[in-house]
CSV table of C-alpha atoms in Angstrom, one decimal:
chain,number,residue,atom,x,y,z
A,1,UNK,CA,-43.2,268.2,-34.9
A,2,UNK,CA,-45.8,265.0,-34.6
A,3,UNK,CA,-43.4,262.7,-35.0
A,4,UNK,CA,-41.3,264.7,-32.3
A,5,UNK,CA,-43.8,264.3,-29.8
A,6,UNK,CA,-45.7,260.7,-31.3
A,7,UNK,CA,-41.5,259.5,-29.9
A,8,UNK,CA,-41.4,260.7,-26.8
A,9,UNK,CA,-44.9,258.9,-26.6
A,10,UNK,CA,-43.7,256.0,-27.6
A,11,UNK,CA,-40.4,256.2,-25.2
A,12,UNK,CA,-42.3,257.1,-22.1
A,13,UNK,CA,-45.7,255.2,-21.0
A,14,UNK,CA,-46.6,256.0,-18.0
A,15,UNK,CA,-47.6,253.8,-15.4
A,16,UNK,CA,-49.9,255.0,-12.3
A,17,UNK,CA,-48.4,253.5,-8.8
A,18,UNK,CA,-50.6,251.1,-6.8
A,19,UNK,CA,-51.4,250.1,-3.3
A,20,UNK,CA,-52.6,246.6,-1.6
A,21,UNK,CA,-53.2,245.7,1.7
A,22,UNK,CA,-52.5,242.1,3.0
A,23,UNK,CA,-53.3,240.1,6.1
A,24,UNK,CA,-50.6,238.4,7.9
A,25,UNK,CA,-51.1,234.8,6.3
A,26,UNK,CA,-49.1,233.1,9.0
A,27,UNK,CA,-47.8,234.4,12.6
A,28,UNK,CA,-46.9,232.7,16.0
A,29,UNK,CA,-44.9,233.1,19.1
A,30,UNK,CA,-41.9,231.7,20.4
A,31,UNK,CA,-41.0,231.7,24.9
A,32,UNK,CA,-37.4,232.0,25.9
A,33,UNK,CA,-37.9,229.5,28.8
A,34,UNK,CA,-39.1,226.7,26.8
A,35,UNK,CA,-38.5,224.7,23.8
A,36,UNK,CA,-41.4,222.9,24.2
A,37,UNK,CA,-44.1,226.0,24.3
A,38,UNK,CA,-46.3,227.5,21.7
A,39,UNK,CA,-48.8,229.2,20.2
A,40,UNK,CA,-49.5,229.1,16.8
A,41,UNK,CA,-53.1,229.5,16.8
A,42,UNK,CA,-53.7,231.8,19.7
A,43,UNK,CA,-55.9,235.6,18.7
A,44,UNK,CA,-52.5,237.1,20.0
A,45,UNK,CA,-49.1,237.2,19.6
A,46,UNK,CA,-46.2,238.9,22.0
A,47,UNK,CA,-42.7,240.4,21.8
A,48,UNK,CA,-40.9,242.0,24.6
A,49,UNK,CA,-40.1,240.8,28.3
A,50,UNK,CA,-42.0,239.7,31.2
A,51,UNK,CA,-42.1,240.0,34.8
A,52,UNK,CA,-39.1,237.3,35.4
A,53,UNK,CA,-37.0,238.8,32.7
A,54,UNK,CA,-38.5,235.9,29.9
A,55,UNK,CA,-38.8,236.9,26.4
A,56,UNK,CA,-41.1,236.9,23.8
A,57,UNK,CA,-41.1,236.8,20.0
A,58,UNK,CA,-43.2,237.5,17.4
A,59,UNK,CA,-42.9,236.1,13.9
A,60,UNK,CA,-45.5,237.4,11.1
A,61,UNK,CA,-45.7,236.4,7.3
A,62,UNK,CA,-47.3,238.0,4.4
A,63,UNK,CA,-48.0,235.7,0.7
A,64,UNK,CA,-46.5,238.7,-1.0
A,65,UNK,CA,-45.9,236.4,-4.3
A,66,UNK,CA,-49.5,235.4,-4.5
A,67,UNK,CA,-50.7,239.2,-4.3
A,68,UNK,CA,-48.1,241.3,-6.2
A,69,UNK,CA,-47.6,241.4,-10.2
A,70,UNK,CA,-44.9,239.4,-10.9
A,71,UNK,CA,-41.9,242.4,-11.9
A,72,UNK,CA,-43.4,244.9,-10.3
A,73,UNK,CA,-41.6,247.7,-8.5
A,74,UNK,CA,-41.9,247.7,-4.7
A,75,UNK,CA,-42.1,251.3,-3.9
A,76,UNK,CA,-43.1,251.8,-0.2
A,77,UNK,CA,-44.4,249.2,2.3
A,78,UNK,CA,-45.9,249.7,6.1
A,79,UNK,CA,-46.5,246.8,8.7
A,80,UNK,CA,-49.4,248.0,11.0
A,81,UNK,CA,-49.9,245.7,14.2
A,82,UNK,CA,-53.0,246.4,16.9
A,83,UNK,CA,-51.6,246.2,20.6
A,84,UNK,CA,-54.5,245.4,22.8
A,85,UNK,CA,-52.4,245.5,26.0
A,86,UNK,CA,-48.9,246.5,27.0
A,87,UNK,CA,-47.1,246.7,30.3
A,88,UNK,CA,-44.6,249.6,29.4
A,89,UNK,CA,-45.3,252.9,27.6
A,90,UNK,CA,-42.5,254.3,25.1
A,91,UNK,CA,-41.1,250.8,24.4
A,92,UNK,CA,-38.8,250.5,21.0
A,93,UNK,CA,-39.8,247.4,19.0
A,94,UNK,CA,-37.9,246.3,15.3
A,95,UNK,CA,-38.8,243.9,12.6
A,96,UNK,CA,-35.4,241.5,11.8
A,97,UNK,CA,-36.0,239.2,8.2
A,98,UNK,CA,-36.0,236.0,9.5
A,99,UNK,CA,-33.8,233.5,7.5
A,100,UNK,CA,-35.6,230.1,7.8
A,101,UNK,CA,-38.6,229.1,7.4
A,102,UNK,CA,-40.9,228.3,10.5
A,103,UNK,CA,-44.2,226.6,11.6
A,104,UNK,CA,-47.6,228.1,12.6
A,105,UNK,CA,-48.4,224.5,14.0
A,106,UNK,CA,-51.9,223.7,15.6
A,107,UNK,CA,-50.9,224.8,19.3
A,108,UNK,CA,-53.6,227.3,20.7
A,109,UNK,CA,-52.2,229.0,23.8
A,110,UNK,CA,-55.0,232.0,25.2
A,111,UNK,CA,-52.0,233.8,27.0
A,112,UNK,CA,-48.5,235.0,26.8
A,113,UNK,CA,-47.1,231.9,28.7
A,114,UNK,CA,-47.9,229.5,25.6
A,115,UNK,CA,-48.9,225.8,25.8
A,116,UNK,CA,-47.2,222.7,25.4
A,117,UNK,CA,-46.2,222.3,21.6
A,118,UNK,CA,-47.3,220.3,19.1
A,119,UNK,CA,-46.1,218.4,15.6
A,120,UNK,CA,-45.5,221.9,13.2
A,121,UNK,CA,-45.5,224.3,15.5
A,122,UNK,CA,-42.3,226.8,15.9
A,123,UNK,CA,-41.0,227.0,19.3
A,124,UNK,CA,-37.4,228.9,21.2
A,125,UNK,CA,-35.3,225.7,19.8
A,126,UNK,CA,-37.2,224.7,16.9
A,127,UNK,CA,-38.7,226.0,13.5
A,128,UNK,CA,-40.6,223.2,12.8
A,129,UNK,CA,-41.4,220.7,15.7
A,130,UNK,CA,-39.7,217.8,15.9
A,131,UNK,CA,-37.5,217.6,13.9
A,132,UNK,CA,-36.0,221.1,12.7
A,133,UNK,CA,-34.1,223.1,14.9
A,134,UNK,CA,-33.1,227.0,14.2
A,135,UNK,CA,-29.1,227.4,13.5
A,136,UNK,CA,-29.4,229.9,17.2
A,137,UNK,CA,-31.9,229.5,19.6
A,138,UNK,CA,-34.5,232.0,19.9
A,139,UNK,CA,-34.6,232.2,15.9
A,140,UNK,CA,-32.9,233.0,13.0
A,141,UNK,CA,-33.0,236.4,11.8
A,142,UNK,CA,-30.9,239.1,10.0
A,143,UNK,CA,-28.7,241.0,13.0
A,144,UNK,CA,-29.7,244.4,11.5
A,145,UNK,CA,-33.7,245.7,11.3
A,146,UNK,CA,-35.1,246.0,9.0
A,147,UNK,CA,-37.3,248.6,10.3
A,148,UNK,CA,-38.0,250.0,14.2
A,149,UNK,CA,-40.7,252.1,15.9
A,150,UNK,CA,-41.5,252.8,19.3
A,151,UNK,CA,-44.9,252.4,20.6
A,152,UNK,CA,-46.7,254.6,23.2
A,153,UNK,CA,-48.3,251.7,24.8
A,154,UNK,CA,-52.1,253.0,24.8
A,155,UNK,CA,-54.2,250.0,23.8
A,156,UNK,CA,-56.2,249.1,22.0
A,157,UNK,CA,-54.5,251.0,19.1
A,158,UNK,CA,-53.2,250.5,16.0
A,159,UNK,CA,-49.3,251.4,15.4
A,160,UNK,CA,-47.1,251.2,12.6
A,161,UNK,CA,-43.7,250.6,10.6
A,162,UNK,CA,-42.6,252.0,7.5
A,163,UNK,CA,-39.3,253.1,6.1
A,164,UNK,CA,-35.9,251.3,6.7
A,165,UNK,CA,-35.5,248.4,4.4
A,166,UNK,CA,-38.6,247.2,4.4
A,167,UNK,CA,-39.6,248.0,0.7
A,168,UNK,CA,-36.3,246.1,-0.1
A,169,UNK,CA,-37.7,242.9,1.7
A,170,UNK,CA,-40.7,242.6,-0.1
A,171,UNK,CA,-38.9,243.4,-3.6
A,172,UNK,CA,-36.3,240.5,-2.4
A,173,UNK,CA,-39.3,238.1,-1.7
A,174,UNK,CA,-41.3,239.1,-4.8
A,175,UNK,CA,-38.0,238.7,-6.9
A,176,UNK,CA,-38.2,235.0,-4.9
A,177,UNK,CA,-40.5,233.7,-3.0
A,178,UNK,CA,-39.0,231.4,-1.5
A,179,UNK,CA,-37.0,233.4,0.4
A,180,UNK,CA,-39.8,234.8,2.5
A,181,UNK,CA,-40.0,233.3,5.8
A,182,UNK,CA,-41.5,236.8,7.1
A,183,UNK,CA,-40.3,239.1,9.7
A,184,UNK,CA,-39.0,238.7,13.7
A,185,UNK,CA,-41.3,241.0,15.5
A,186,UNK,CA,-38.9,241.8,19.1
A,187,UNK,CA,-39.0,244.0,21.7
A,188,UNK,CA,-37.1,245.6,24.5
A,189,UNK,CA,-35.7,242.4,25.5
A,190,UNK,CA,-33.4,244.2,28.2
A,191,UNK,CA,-35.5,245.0,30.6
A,192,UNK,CA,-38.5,243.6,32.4
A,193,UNK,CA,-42.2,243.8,31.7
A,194,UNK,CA,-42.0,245.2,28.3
A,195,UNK,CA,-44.2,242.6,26.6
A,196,UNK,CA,-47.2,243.9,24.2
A,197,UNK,CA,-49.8,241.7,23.0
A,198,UNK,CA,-50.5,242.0,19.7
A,199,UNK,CA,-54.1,241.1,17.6
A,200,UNK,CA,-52.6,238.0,15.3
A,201,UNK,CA,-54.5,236.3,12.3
A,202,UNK,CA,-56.3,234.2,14.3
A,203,UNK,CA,-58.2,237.6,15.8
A,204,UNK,CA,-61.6,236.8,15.7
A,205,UNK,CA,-62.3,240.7,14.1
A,206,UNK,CA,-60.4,240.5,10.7
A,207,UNK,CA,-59.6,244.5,11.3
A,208,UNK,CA,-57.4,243.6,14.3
A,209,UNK,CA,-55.0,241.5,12.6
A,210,UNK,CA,-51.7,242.7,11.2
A,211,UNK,CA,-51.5,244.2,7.8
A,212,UNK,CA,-48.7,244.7,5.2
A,213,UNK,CA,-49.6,248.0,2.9
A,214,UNK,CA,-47.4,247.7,-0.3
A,215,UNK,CA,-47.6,250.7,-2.7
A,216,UNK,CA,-46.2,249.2,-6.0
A,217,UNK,CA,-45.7,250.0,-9.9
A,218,UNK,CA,-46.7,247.8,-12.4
A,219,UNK,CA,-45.0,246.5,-15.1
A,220,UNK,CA,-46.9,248.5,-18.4
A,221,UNK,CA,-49.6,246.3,-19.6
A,222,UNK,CA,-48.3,245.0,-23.3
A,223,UNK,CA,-51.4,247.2,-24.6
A,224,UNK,CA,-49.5,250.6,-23.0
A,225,UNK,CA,-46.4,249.8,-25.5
A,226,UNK,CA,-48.7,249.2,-28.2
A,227,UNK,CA,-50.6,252.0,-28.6
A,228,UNK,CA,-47.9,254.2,-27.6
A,229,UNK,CA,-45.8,252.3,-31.1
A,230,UNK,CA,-49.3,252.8,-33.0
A,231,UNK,CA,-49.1,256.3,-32.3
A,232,UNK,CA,-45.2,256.6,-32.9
A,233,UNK,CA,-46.0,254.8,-36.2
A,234,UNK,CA,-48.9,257.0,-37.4
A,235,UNK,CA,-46.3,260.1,-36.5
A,236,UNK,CA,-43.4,259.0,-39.1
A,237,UNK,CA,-46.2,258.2,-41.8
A,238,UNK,CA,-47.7,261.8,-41.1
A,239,UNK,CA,-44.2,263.3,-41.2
A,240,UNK,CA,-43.3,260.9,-44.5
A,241,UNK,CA,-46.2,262.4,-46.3
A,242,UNK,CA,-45.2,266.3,-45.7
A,243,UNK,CA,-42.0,265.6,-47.0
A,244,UNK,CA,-43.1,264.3,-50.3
């Protein structure tokens, strides 16, 4: 009967899940009506629509590779973002994987109109400025989201994502890191004066910017599989003996 249970010991080590919260490493915005605005260092970013119909885009990256055991199981994630003002109550908003990688350049714009650009900063037309443009203007990013929410618009509060494929991002981007250029943050880009601002990385209160909580299992630490042989080991010598 030992060595009945010292197997099933041996076949099954259990592992406990675990959760981690990151801060966006990266984010920046990107203006419809111009190429040549910015604002990769602003305390805010913006998705949605303004007054004249002009959209905003949000783009948010997480290190995952640097924070997550390599070969560990993404189990759940949630994106939580801090509007501090919005225009529009009830508005829908989705996170799309973006598919290039893009610049948080030096530009410092304090509102939603941006500033001029500058070398390494992402703008409508480029990822990187000068010289690398996106394949479609206005960025490029998977057509389906990856995950959507609607937001009530009360500010400043904290809301949140969670579901959709969002676990299956960060597995992806664990499983290669260079893959993760981050996620589109867009809003109701149909309308007019839907724009939210958002706390980015830059805030100056380090609980205002926008997190990524990952609950995760671990790959079994070498130690787990050996005491769980030790003790399948010491079952077949026990159950050696009472045969003789």
């Amino acid at each position: 009967m030992f060595g009945i249970v010292a197997a099933g010991l041996a076949a099954t080590v259990l592992v406990r899940a675990e959760t981690l919260t990151l801060v966006a490493g990266a984010d920046s915005t990107i203006f419809s009506e111009s190429g040549s605005d910015a604002n990769g260092q602003g305390d805010s970013v913006f998705a949605g629509t303004t007054r004249n119909g002009d959209i905003r885009r949000a783009l948010l990256w997480f290190d995952v590779a640097a924070a997550l055991p390599a070969g560990a199981t993404v189990d759940s994630v949630t994106l939580g973002v801090r509007v501090s003002r919005s225009n529009a109550s009830n508005k829908a908003f989705a996170l799309h994987l973006a598919l290039s990688d893009w610049g948080e350049g030096p530009s410092v714009g304090g509102g939603g109109a941006g500033v001029a650009a500058l070398p390494g900063d992402s703008t409508w037309t480029h990822a990187f400025l000068p010289g690398v443009t996106w394949t479609t203007a206005g960025g490029d990013f998977a057509s389906t989201a990856s995950a959507t929410a609607v937001f009530a618009g009360n500010f400043p509060e904290f809301n949140l994502f969670t579901g959709g494929t969002l676990a299956a991002d960060v597995q992806g981007w664990l499983a290669a890191p260079g893959e993760n250029h981050g996620w589109f943050l867009r809003g109701d880009e149909v309308g007019t004066q839907t724009a939210y601002r958002f706390d980015s990385s830059e805030s100056a209160t380090v609980a205002f910017r926008p997190t990524l909580t990952i609950q995760y299992t671990p790959i079994p630490e070498p130690s787990a599989y050996a005491v769980a042989a030790g003790v399948a080991a010491l079952g077949g010598v026990l159950v050696a003996r009472r045969r003789r």
